[in-house]
Short mmCIF file of C-alpha atoms in Angstrom, two decimals:
data_model
loop_
_atom_site.label_atom_id
_atom_site.label_comp_id
_atom_site.label_asym_id
_atom_site.label_seq_id
_atom_site.Cartn_x
_atom_site.Cartn_y
_atom_site.Cartn_z
CA MET A 371 0.00 0.00 0.00
CA SER A 372 2.88 2.34 0.92
CA ALA A 373 4.59 1.85 -2.45
CA VAL A 374 1.35 2.54 -4.31
CA SER A 375 0.76 5.67 -2.25
CA ASP A 376 4.27 6.96 -2.93
CA ALA A 377 3.88 6.38 -6.64
CA VAL A 378 0.55 8.15 -6.72
CA LEU A 379 1.94 11.04 -4.69
CA THR A 380 4.93 11.38 -7.03
CA GLN A 381 2.61 11.39 -10.05
CA ILE A 382 0.41 14.05 -8.51
CA LEU A 383 3.41 16.22 -7.65
CA ASN A 384 4.78 15.89 -11.18
CA GLN A 385 1.42 16.81 -12.68
CA LEU A 386 1.12 19.75 -10.32
CA GLN A 387 4.57 20.93 -11.27
CA ALA A 388 3.79 20.64 -14.98
CA LEU A 389 0.62 22.67 -14.53
CA GLN A 390 2.45 25.30 -12.52
CA ILE A 391 5.26 25.60 -15.04
CA SER A 392 2.78 25.90 -17.88
CA GLN A 393 0.74 28.52 -16.05
CA GLN A 394 3.71 30.52 -14.83
CA THR A 395 5.49 30.42 -18.19
CA LEU A 396 2.47 32.12 -19.70
CA GLN A 397 2.46 34.59 -16.82
CA ALA A 398 6.18 35.23 -17.26
CA LYS A 399 5.69 35.99 -20.95
CA LEU A 400 2.89 38.36 -20.05
CA ASP A 401 5.06 40.04 -17.41
CA SER A 402 7.89 40.35 -19.92
CA LEU A 403 5.61 42.02 -22.44
CA THR A 404 4.26 44.34 -19.77
CA LEU A 405 7.76 45.37 -18.70
CA ALA A 406 8.84 45.86 -22.30
CA ASN A 407 5.94 48.29 -22.77
CA GLY A 408 6.93 50.29 -19.69
CA GLY A 409 4.40 48.74 -17.35
CA VAL A 410 4.76 46.93 -14.07
CA ALA A 411 5.06 43.16 -13.85
CA ALA A 412 2.11 41.30 -12.39
CA ALA A 413 2.28 40.19 -8.81
CA SER A 414 3.65 36.72 -8.23
CA PRO A 415 1.48 33.94 -6.82
CA PRO A 416 2.02 32.53 -3.31
CA GLN A 417 5.29 30.67 -2.92
CA SER A 418 5.46 26.95 -2.38
CA PRO A 419 5.60 26.02 1.31
CA HIS A 420 8.28 23.44 0.50
CA ARG A 421 11.00 25.83 -0.58
CA HIS A 422 11.51 29.55 -0.03
CA VAL A 423 12.44 31.23 -3.30
CA VAL A 424 12.87 34.97 -3.73
CA PRO A 425 12.00 36.91 -6.89
CA ILE A 426 14.78 37.64 -9.34
CA PRO A 427 14.12 40.68 -11.55
CA SER A 428 14.92 40.50 -15.22
CA ARG A 429 18.50 41.44 -16.00
CA PRO A 430 19.72 43.34 -19.03
CA GLN A 431 21.96 41.74 -21.61
CA SER A 432 25.15 40.38 -20.08
CA GLU A 433 28.51 41.60 -21.26
CA THR A 434 31.01 38.96 -22.35
CA PRO A 435 34.80 39.29 -22.31
CA THR A 436 34.81 40.09 -26.03
CA GLY A 437 32.31 42.89 -25.69
CA THR A 438 29.43 41.01 -27.32
CA SER A 439 26.18 40.44 -25.53
CA THR A 440 23.88 37.50 -25.01
CA PRO A 441 20.11 37.73 -24.67
CA THR A 442 18.58 37.00 -21.30
CA SER A 443 15.79 34.53 -20.75
CA SER A 444 12.26 35.91 -20.60
CA PHE A 445 11.56 33.37 -17.85
CA THR A 446 12.83 35.76 -15.15
CA THR A 447 10.01 36.73 -12.79
CA ALA A 448 9.05 35.72 -9.30
CA SER A 449 6.26 33.58 -10.72
CA ALA A 450 8.75 31.70 -12.87
CA LEU A 451 10.89 30.82 -9.90
CA SER A 452 7.85 29.86 -7.84
CA ALA A 453 7.07 27.26 -10.45
CA LEU A 454 10.46 25.73 -9.81
CA SER A 455 10.01 25.39 -6.06
CA VAL A 456 8.16 22.03 -5.83
CA PRO A 457 10.57 19.23 -4.80
CA THR A 458 10.53 16.10 -7.01
CA GLN A 459 12.92 13.25 -7.85
CA ASP A 460 16.67 13.90 -8.19
CA ALA A 461 16.55 14.25 -11.96
CA ASP A 462 13.72 16.75 -11.77
CA LYS A 463 15.51 18.68 -9.02
CA ALA A 464 18.65 18.91 -11.13
CA ALA A 465 16.63 20.26 -14.04
CA ILE A 466 14.94 22.78 -11.78
CA ASP A 467 18.26 23.95 -10.34
CA LYS A 468 19.66 24.26 -13.85
CA GLU A 469 16.73 26.45 -14.80
CA ARG A 470 17.16 28.52 -11.64
CA GLU A 471 20.84 28.95 -12.52
CA LYS A 472 19.83 30.36 -15.89
CA LEU A 473 17.42 32.75 -14.20
CA LEU A 474 20.01 33.95 -11.68
CA TYR A 475 22.87 34.15 -14.18
CA PRO A 476 21.41 34.46 -17.69
CA GLY A 477 24.61 35.44 -19.48
CA ARG A 478 27.74 33.50 -20.32
CA VAL A 479 30.25 32.90 -17.57
CA LEU A 480 32.21 36.12 -17.25
CA LEU A 481 35.69 35.19 -16.03
CA THR A 482 37.27 38.59 -16.50
CA THR A 483 37.04 42.01 -18.08
CA TYR A 484 39.53 44.39 -19.64
CA PRO A 485 39.98 48.16 -19.37
CA ASP A 486 39.18 48.84 -23.05
CA GLN A 487 36.14 46.56 -23.18
CA HIS A 488 33.00 48.05 -24.75
CA GLY A 489 30.78 49.88 -22.27
CA ILE A 490 33.13 49.64 -19.29
CA LYS A 491 33.61 52.96 -17.53
CA PRO A 492 34.62 52.69 -13.86
CA PHE A 493 33.13 55.33 -11.58
CA PRO A 494 35.92 57.82 -10.75
CA LEU A 495 37.68 57.03 -7.47
CA VAL A 496 40.50 59.21 -6.16
CA TRP A 497 41.92 57.51 -3.05
CA GLY A 498 42.85 60.04 -0.39
CA ALA A 499 40.73 62.93 -1.69
CA SER A 500 39.46 65.11 1.17
CA ASP A 501 36.06 65.69 -0.44
CA PRO A 502 33.95 62.49 -0.65
CA ALA A 503 32.37 63.77 -3.87
CA VAL A 504 35.86 63.82 -5.40
CA ARG A 505 36.99 60.62 -3.71
CA GLY A 506 33.98 58.73 -5.03
CA PRO A 507 32.20 55.62 -3.72
CA VAL A 508 33.73 52.14 -3.64
CA ILE A 509 31.70 49.96 -6.03
CA PRO A 510 32.52 46.21 -6.31
CA SER A 511 28.98 45.20 -7.26
CA ARG A 512 28.31 43.00 -10.31
CA LEU A 513 24.62 43.88 -10.41
CA PRO A 514 23.39 45.17 -13.81
CA SER A 515 23.04 48.72 -12.43
CA SER A 516 26.68 48.86 -11.43
CA ILE A 517 28.75 46.21 -13.21
CA LYS A 518 30.08 48.45 -15.96
CA GLN A 519 30.93 51.18 -13.44
CA ARG A 520 32.68 48.92 -10.94
CA ASN A 521 35.81 50.52 -9.54
CA ALA A 522 36.68 47.78 -7.03
CA LEU A 523 37.24 44.03 -7.10
CA GLY A 524 35.97 41.53 -4.55
CA ALA A 525 32.79 41.78 -2.50
CA HIS A 526 31.49 43.41 0.64
CA SER A 527 31.50 41.59 4.01
CA GLY A 528 34.93 40.05 3.60
CA SER A 529 34.89 36.29 4.25
CA TYR A 530 31.13 36.46 4.90
CA SER A 531 30.54 37.23 1.21
CA ILE A 532 30.59 33.46 0.69
CA TYR A 533 27.51 33.08 2.90
CA ARG A 534 25.75 35.73 0.84
CA ALA A 535 26.49 33.75 -2.32
CA LEU A 536 25.07 30.60 -0.73
CA SER A 537 21.97 32.45 0.38
CA ILE A 538 21.34 33.65 -3.16
CA ALA A 539 21.93 30.18 -4.61
CA MET A 540 19.44 28.63 -2.17
CA GLY A 541 16.81 31.24 -2.94
CA ALA A 542 16.73 32.87 0.49
CA LEU A 543 18.07 36.23 -0.73
CA SER A 544 17.38 38.23 -3.84
CA PRO A 545 20.63 39.31 -5.51
CA THR A 546 18.99 42.67 -6.23
CA HIS A 547 17.82 43.35 -2.67
CA LYS A 548 18.22 47.06 -1.96
CA PRO A 549 19.18 47.74 1.68
CA ASP A 550 17.25 50.36 3.61
CA TYR A 551 19.82 52.43 5.51
CA SER A 552 17.38 54.75 7.26
CA LYS A 553 18.14 55.05 10.99
CA THR A 554 21.47 53.21 10.60
CA GLU A 555 23.73 56.27 10.82
CA PRO A 556 26.63 56.11 13.33
CA ALA A 557 25.53 56.17 16.96
CA VAL A 558 28.60 58.25 17.84
CA ASP A 559 30.43 60.75 15.69
CA ILE A 560 33.64 59.65 13.95
CA PRO A 561 34.41 62.83 11.99
CA PRO A 562 36.91 63.26 9.15
CA GLN A 563 40.54 63.51 10.20
CA PRO A 564 43.58 64.86 8.29
CA ALA A 565 44.75 61.27 7.71
CA TRP A 566 41.63 60.57 5.64
CA SER A 567 43.04 62.80 2.90
CA ASP A 568 46.52 61.31 3.06
CA PRO A 569 46.64 58.32 0.67
CA THR A 570 49.64 56.90 2.57
CA LYS A 571 48.01 56.84 6.04
CA ILE A 572 44.92 54.69 5.40
CA VAL A 573 45.19 51.99 2.72
CA SER A 574 43.47 48.93 4.24
CA PHE A 575 39.88 50.18 4.60
CA ASP A 576 37.59 52.97 3.43
CA PRO A 577 37.69 55.89 5.91
CA TRP A 578 34.32 57.07 4.57
CA GLY A 579 32.83 53.59 5.03
CA HIS A 580 30.52 54.54 7.93
CA LEU A 581 29.16 57.63 6.13
CA VAL A 582 28.33 55.99 2.81
CA PRO A 583 24.50 56.43 2.96
CA GLN A 584 24.97 60.13 3.75
CA VAL A 585 27.88 61.27 1.56
CA PHE A 586 27.01 59.06 -1.44
CA LYS A 587 23.24 59.53 -1.32
CA LYS A 588 23.11 60.82 -4.89
CA GLU A 589 25.01 57.83 -6.26
CA ILE A 590 22.71 55.43 -4.42
CA GLU A 591 19.30 57.05 -4.93
CA GLU A 592 19.64 59.04 -8.16
CA LEU A 593 22.20 57.03 -10.10
CA GLY A 594 21.00 53.66 -8.80
CA LEU A 595 24.50 52.41 -8.03
CA ASP A 596 24.98 49.58 -5.54
CA VAL A 597 27.06 51.41 -2.93
CA ARG A 598 27.25 49.93 0.58
CA PRO A 599 28.74 50.84 3.96
CA SER A 600 31.92 49.01 4.96
CA ILE A 601 31.96 50.40 8.51
CA ALA A 602 29.22 50.53 11.17
CA VAL A 603 29.46 52.50 14.41
CA THR A 604 27.23 51.78 17.40
CA ARG A 605 27.02 51.86 21.21
CA ALA A 606 26.65 49.03 23.70
CA HIS A 607 27.36 47.69 27.19
CA MET A 608 30.19 45.20 27.69
CA LYS A 609 29.58 42.43 30.24
CA MET A 610 32.47 40.18 31.34
CA SER A 611 32.79 37.95 34.38
CA GLU A 612 36.43 39.02 34.82
CA ILE A 613 35.33 42.67 35.06
CA ASP A 614 32.67 41.66 37.60
CA GLU A 615 35.39 40.05 39.70
CA ALA A 616 37.67 43.09 39.39
CA ALA A 617 34.85 45.31 40.64
CA ARG A 618 34.11 42.97 43.57
CA LYS A 619 37.78 43.01 44.58
CA GLY A 620 37.87 46.80 44.37
CA ASP A 621 40.31 46.94 41.45
CA LEU A 622 37.67 48.83 39.46
CA LYS A 623 35.28 51.44 40.84
CA VAL A 624 31.67 51.91 39.73
CA ASP A 625 31.37 55.54 38.64
CA GLY A 626 27.93 55.39 37.02
CA LYS A 627 29.31 56.67 33.72
CA ILE A 628 32.06 54.41 32.38
CA LEU A 629 31.41 51.49 34.73
CA ILE A 630 27.84 50.96 35.86
CA LYS A 631 26.04 48.45 38.05
CA SER A 632 24.16 45.71 36.16
CA GLN A 633 20.42 45.26 36.52
CA PRO A 634 19.32 42.60 39.04
CA MET A 635 19.23 39.05 37.70
CA HIS A 636 16.29 36.65 37.92
CA ASN A 637 16.01 33.29 39.60
CA ALA A 638 14.82 30.18 37.75
CA ASP A 639 11.27 30.78 39.04
CA GLY A 640 11.22 34.31 37.62
CA SER A 641 11.71 36.15 40.90
CA LEU A 642 14.42 38.77 41.35
CA SER A 643 17.72 37.41 42.59
CA THR A 644 19.51 38.95 45.55
CA ALA A 645 22.89 37.87 44.14
CA ASP A 646 25.36 40.54 43.08
CA PRO A 647 24.57 41.22 39.38
CA GLY A 648 28.04 42.57 38.69
CA VAL A 649 28.91 45.52 36.46
CA GLU A 650 28.85 46.66 32.84
CA ILE A 651 31.14 48.90 30.81
CA VAL A 652 29.55 51.58 28.63
CA ILE A 653 31.34 51.49 25.26
CA SER A 654 31.22 52.72 21.70
CA LYS A 655 32.30 50.33 18.99
CA ALA A 656 32.86 50.11 15.25
CA ALA A 657 33.07 47.16 12.88
CA VAL A 658 35.40 47.76 9.92
CA GLU A 659 35.54 45.66 6.74
CA PRO A 660 38.80 45.46 4.75
CA VAL A 661 39.01 47.62 1.62
CA TRP A 662 42.52 47.58 0.17
CA TYR A 663 43.96 50.38 -1.93
CA LEU A 664 46.43 48.15 -3.77
CA PRO A 665 49.16 50.72 -4.57
CA GLY A 666 49.23 51.77 -0.90
CA VAL A 667 49.20 48.20 0.42
CA ALA A 668 52.08 47.27 -1.88
CA GLU A 669 54.08 50.28 -0.72
CA ARG A 670 53.53 49.32 2.94
CA PHE A 671 54.99 45.89 2.33
CA GLY A 672 57.84 47.23 0.22
CA ILE A 673 56.86 45.39 -2.97
CA SER A 674 55.52 46.42 -6.37
CA GLU A 675 51.81 46.60 -7.06
CA ASN A 676 52.24 44.09 -9.89
CA LEU A 677 53.88 41.57 -7.57
CA LEU A 678 51.13 42.06 -4.97
CA ARG A 679 48.43 41.50 -7.60
CA ARG A 680 50.13 38.39 -8.98
CA ALA A 681 50.61 36.88 -5.51
CA LEU A 682 46.99 37.56 -4.52
CA PHE A 683 45.83 35.90 -7.75
CA GLU A 684 48.18 32.92 -7.90
CA ASP A 685 48.23 31.93 -4.24
CA THR A 686 44.48 32.03 -3.75
CA GLY A 687 43.76 29.57 -6.54
CA GLY A 688 43.13 32.29 -9.13
CA MET A 689 40.49 33.88 -6.95
CA TYR A 690 40.12 37.18 -8.84
CA PRO A 691 41.46 37.09 -12.44
CA GLU A 692 40.81 40.82 -12.74
CA LEU A 693 43.69 41.44 -10.38
CA ILE A 694 45.74 40.69 -13.50
CA THR A 695 43.50 41.95 -16.30
CA ARG A 696 42.19 45.17 -14.71
CA PRO A 697 45.22 47.24 -13.63
CA ASP A 698 42.98 50.30 -13.90
CA ILE A 699 40.99 49.11 -10.85
CA LYS A 700 43.06 49.94 -7.79
CA VAL A 701 40.81 48.74 -4.96
CA LEU A 702 40.18 45.20 -3.68
CA LEU A 703 37.75 44.03 -1.00
CA PRO A 704 39.60 40.87 0.10
CA PRO A 705 37.74 37.87 1.59
CA ILE A 706 39.43 38.15 4.99
CA GLY A 707 38.27 38.91 8.52
CA ASN A 708 37.49 42.43 9.70
CA LEU A 709 38.49 44.41 12.77
CA THR A 710 36.42 45.80 15.64
CA VAL A 711 37.10 48.99 17.58
CA TYR A 712 36.06 49.25 21.26
CA ILE A 713 36.14 52.75 22.76
CA PHE A 714 36.04 53.37 26.52
CA GLY A 715 35.05 56.94 27.37
CA ASN A 716 34.38 59.89 25.08
CA PRO A 717 35.28 59.01 21.44
CA ALA A 718 36.11 62.67 20.78
CA TYR A 719 39.06 62.34 23.16
CA LEU A 720 40.81 59.95 20.77
CA SER A 721 41.97 62.85 18.60
CA ASP A 722 42.58 65.21 21.54
CA GLU A 723 46.31 65.19 22.38
CA SER A 724 45.62 66.70 25.80
CA LYS A 725 43.76 63.52 26.88
CA GLU A 726 45.42 60.37 28.19
CA LEU A 727 45.00 57.47 25.76
CA THR A 728 45.37 53.80 26.68
CA LEU A 729 45.59 51.30 23.81
CA ARG A 730 45.67 47.59 23.21
CA VAL A 731 45.85 46.11 19.71
CA HIS A 732 44.70 42.50 20.07
CA ASP A 733 44.81 39.72 17.49
CA GLU A 734 42.07 37.13 17.70
CA CYS A 735 42.54 33.96 19.76
CA ASN A 736 39.28 32.06 19.89
CA GLY A 737 40.60 29.30 22.13
CA SER A 738 41.70 31.71 24.85
CA ASP A 739 39.51 34.81 24.33
CA VAL A 740 36.25 32.83 24.21
CA PHE A 741 36.92 29.41 25.72
CA GLY A 742 39.67 30.22 28.22
CA SER A 743 42.46 27.92 27.03
CA ASP A 744 45.48 28.30 29.34
CA ILE A 745 48.19 27.58 26.77
CA CYS A 746 48.52 31.28 25.93
CA THR A 747 48.11 34.70 27.56
CA CYS A 748 45.59 36.16 25.12
CA LYS A 749 42.46 36.34 27.29
CA PRO A 750 44.10 37.52 30.52
CA TYR A 751 46.07 40.13 28.57
CA LEU A 752 42.90 41.32 26.82
CA THR A 753 41.01 41.47 30.11
CA TYR A 754 43.88 43.33 31.78
CA ALA A 755 43.93 45.84 28.92
CA ILE A 756 40.18 46.43 29.24
CA GLU A 757 40.64 47.15 32.94
CA GLU A 758 43.43 49.62 32.13
CA CYS A 759 41.22 51.28 29.49
CA VAL A 760 38.41 51.69 32.03
CA LYS A 761 40.80 53.18 34.59
CA GLY A 762 42.23 55.57 31.99
CA ALA A 763 38.76 56.72 30.95
CA GLN A 764 37.80 57.23 34.60
CA ARG A 765 40.88 59.45 35.01
CA GLY A 766 39.46 61.70 32.31
CA GLY A 767 41.13 60.06 29.34
CA VAL A 768 39.99 57.48 26.81
CA GLY A 769 40.66 53.78 26.25
CA LEU A 770 40.83 51.85 22.99
CA VAL A 771 40.96 48.14 22.18
CA VAL A 772 41.27 47.16 18.51
CA TYR A 773 40.41 43.51 17.85
CA PHE A 774 41.73 42.01 14.60
CA ARG A 775 40.54 38.70 13.11
CA LYS A 776 44.01 37.18 12.71
CA GLU A 777 43.55 33.80 14.37
CA GLY A 778 46.74 31.93 15.17
CA ARG A 779 49.07 34.77 14.10
CA ALA A 780 47.07 34.86 10.86
CA LEU A 781 48.05 31.24 10.22
CA GLY A 782 44.58 29.98 11.07
CA GLU A 783 43.16 27.79 13.80
CA VAL A 784 43.93 24.50 12.04
CA THR A 785 47.63 25.35 11.79
CA LYS A 786 47.57 26.54 15.42
CA TYR A 787 46.19 23.21 16.64
CA LEU A 788 48.68 21.25 14.55
CA VAL A 789 51.44 23.25 16.23
CA TYR A 790 49.91 22.44 19.62
CA ASN A 791 50.12 18.74 18.79
CA LEU A 792 53.75 19.03 17.72
CA ARG A 793 54.67 20.98 20.83
CA LYS A 794 53.08 18.54 23.25
CA ARG A 795 54.53 15.48 21.50
CA GLY A 796 57.97 16.95 20.89
CA GLY A 797 58.72 18.45 24.27
CA ASP A 798 57.01 21.78 24.91
CA SER A 799 59.92 24.02 25.85
CA ALA A 800 60.34 27.74 25.15
CA ASP A 801 63.43 27.22 23.00
CA LYS A 802 61.32 25.21 20.52
CA TYR A 803 58.27 27.51 20.58
CA PHE A 804 58.78 29.39 17.31
CA LYS A 805 60.58 26.47 15.65
CA SER A 806 57.46 24.32 16.04
CA THR A 807 55.39 26.87 14.15
CA GLU A 808 58.00 27.28 11.41
CA LEU A 809 58.17 23.51 10.82
CA ILE A 810 54.47 23.45 9.94
CA ALA A 811 53.70 26.90 8.58
CA GLY A 812 57.11 27.83 7.17
CA VAL A 813 57.03 31.13 9.06
CA LYS A 814 56.58 31.98 12.73
CA ASP A 815 54.10 34.83 12.19
CA MET A 816 52.03 36.05 9.23
CA ARG A 817 50.26 38.96 10.91
CA PHE A 818 52.54 41.54 9.27
CA GLN A 819 51.45 44.59 11.29
CA ALA A 820 52.17 47.12 8.52
CA LEU A 821 48.45 47.74 7.89
CA MET A 822 47.42 47.79 11.56
CA PRO A 823 48.04 51.53 12.30
CA ASP A 824 45.44 52.59 9.70
CA VAL A 825 42.62 52.36 12.23
CA LEU A 826 44.52 54.62 14.64
CA HIS A 827 44.90 57.27 11.93
CA TRP A 828 41.21 56.90 11.05
CA LEU A 829 40.34 57.82 14.64
CA GLY A 830 42.67 60.83 14.56
CA ILE A 831 45.11 59.46 17.14
CA LYS A 832 48.31 61.49 17.32
CA LYS A 833 49.98 59.99 20.39
CA ILE A 834 49.53 57.02 22.72
CA ASP A 835 50.18 57.42 26.43
CA ASN A 836 49.87 53.78 27.47
CA MET A 837 50.26 50.77 25.18
CA VAL A 838 49.29 47.49 26.79
CA SER A 839 51.37 45.19 24.61
CA MET A 840 54.70 43.38 24.54
CA SER A 841 54.78 43.02 20.75
CA ASP A 842 57.74 44.66 19.08
CA MET A 843 56.04 44.29 15.67
CA LYS A 844 52.99 46.27 16.80
CA TYR A 845 55.06 48.90 18.59
CA ASN A 846 57.37 49.45 15.60
CA ALA A 847 54.49 49.63 13.11
CA ILE A 848 52.69 52.31 15.13
CA VAL A 849 55.78 54.43 15.82
CA GLN A 850 56.98 54.18 12.23
CA SER A 851 53.55 55.38 11.04
CA GLY A 852 54.13 58.64 12.92
CA ILE A 853 52.35 58.01 16.24
CA PRO A 854 54.63 58.20 19.32
CA ILE A 855 54.12 55.81 22.25
CA LEU A 856 55.04 57.23 25.64
CA LYS A 857 54.73 54.12 27.81
CA ARG A 858 54.33 50.42 27.22
CA TYR A 859 53.89 47.67 29.73
CA ASP A 860 53.65 43.91 29.79
CA ILE A 861 51.20 41.53 31.41
CA PRO A 862 51.76 41.12 35.16
CA ASP A 863 53.21 37.74 36.11
CA HIS A 864 50.31 36.89 38.42
CA LEU A 865 47.92 36.91 35.45
CA LEU A 866 49.86 34.31 33.45
CA PRO A 867 47.92 31.03 32.94
CA PRO A 868 49.78 27.89 34.11
CA ASP A 869 50.72 26.58 30.66
CA SER A 870 51.54 29.92 29.00
CA ARG A 871 55.03 30.58 30.39
CA VAL A 872 56.50 28.83 27.34
CA GLU A 873 54.91 31.38 25.02
CA ILE A 874 55.85 34.44 27.06
CA ASP A 875 59.48 33.46 27.62
CA ALA A 876 59.95 32.59 23.94
CA LYS A 877 58.53 35.97 22.89
CA ILE A 878 60.68 37.91 25.36
CA ALA A 879 63.80 36.13 24.13
CA ALA A 880 62.76 36.95 20.56
CA GLY A 881 62.67 40.67 21.34
CA TYR A 882 59.27 41.33 22.88
CA PHE A 883 59.11 44.10 25.46
CA THR A 884 59.48 43.25 29.15
CA SER A 885 59.84 45.38 32.25
CA GLY A 886 61.39 42.45 34.10
CA LYS A 887 64.56 40.45 33.76
CA PRO A 888 65.62 39.78 30.14
CA ILE A 889 65.48 36.16 29.02
CA THR A 890 68.30 34.66 26.99
CA GLU A 891 68.31 31.70 24.63
CA ALA A 892 70.08 29.70 27.35
CA ASP A 893 67.18 30.36 29.73
CA LEU A 894 64.56 29.01 27.31
CA VAL A 895 65.37 25.33 27.78
CA LYS A 896 64.39 25.69 31.43
CA THR A 897 60.83 26.79 30.59
CA VAL A 898 58.76 23.66 29.90
CA GLY A 899 55.01 23.39 29.39
CA ARG A 900 52.57 20.82 30.67
CA THR A 901 52.40 17.50 28.83
CA TRP A 902 49.17 15.78 27.85
CA GLU A 903 49.87 13.02 30.35
CA GLU A 904 49.73 15.48 33.25
CA THR A 905 46.01 16.03 32.92
CA GLU A 906 42.95 14.31 31.52
CA HIS A 907 41.66 15.33 28.09
#
């Protein structure tokens, strides 16, 4: 009985699909004729409950690398895609997906373009111009309204652009969705600084990225270009158990402005708890996507722009061919992680040289920062820096923590864990610390801090009173960019996790800053980490 029922159900579904396709094809043709005559396409029917599919507006003719064009399918309305949303057998599903692919991408596969190709005219972009109207918007979009005026390669959202592509492929997102940026303006003011108009000071992101909807309103609304923010600025409260503990011990004082008392918590039964709710830090913060001005990035690393382009193309599996074929496009939005700025106190004080500024530049460490791994000092150092930022703000200054997504010294978490395995199996001593990384990755560090100071120049910082960091690479990059550092200090010994002494001693011997006794290469063999056998896993 079950087999008969399944066969009947399949037949009914196939018949239903055939009827829908027939009906919606006629509707699509009618919509196409209506649009061609300047009218408005008919409304689409209700979507299938089995699969969410968004409408895909008809696209104009697609440009090919040779400058010729190919006609688009007339089967390009919401109703057409709705007809393809009923699940059937594998063969039918493949056919449906093939048809959806044609609707989403009606032209030939466009691998690359060339500067002299017919119709291509990048929107003018003058990196470092003080007037945003002269500077121009950053446009990487391949939508029909913008593709011929693109002046940037890559895609917004960095590594998250891949999720956007998946969402479009699955039908959850329309590729032509137009964001509504009303009420999204920065929650705190980050005004233009002199460095914004110096093309050598900021090369790794767009300094106008948080003001895009305001300064490029004409390009978005009147010209119909797909221009998007690459920076967002907001306000929030920061809640950390370590800060709660510091307040309970009296290391931090509740002032009602920078550090405030948390609201009472609730018990499991819904009643108010009498337990100490702890404290919260009032902060401003900004998320910044990478936008690389290629000539400036190449200059920072001391290489030619051509070599930079070739390396980015070759060693990412040919990710963006236009790095090679479009030398006229000077901007790339790379698929890498972003950075986040956390401001403690008045953001306006960042550019005020009369105010005390405390800084930590922190590179991501998921294992320690989030999950509390004790093999490194990342979380306790970050927490200590936040406490110092709060204290500095309470003294009338301002604190700043910049958090970069550079997991595992930009080698990645997989490489980091492989190094952990090697260290624990090969004798985890400080003299082998960097050698273990080099054996696997070929280099001990790929963070290359040359681009890091850009965010400090974006905020108008002219001097740093207190730098909570031992890194010589970070210190040198900031000072060489023109920002003096008056004081730097290391993490106090009592905050070191049990298994992290190997890391700290190896870094000090390699040249990291320390206010204590210098460590020599001969001392490193004496610093040994915990073995796996010493604890259960």
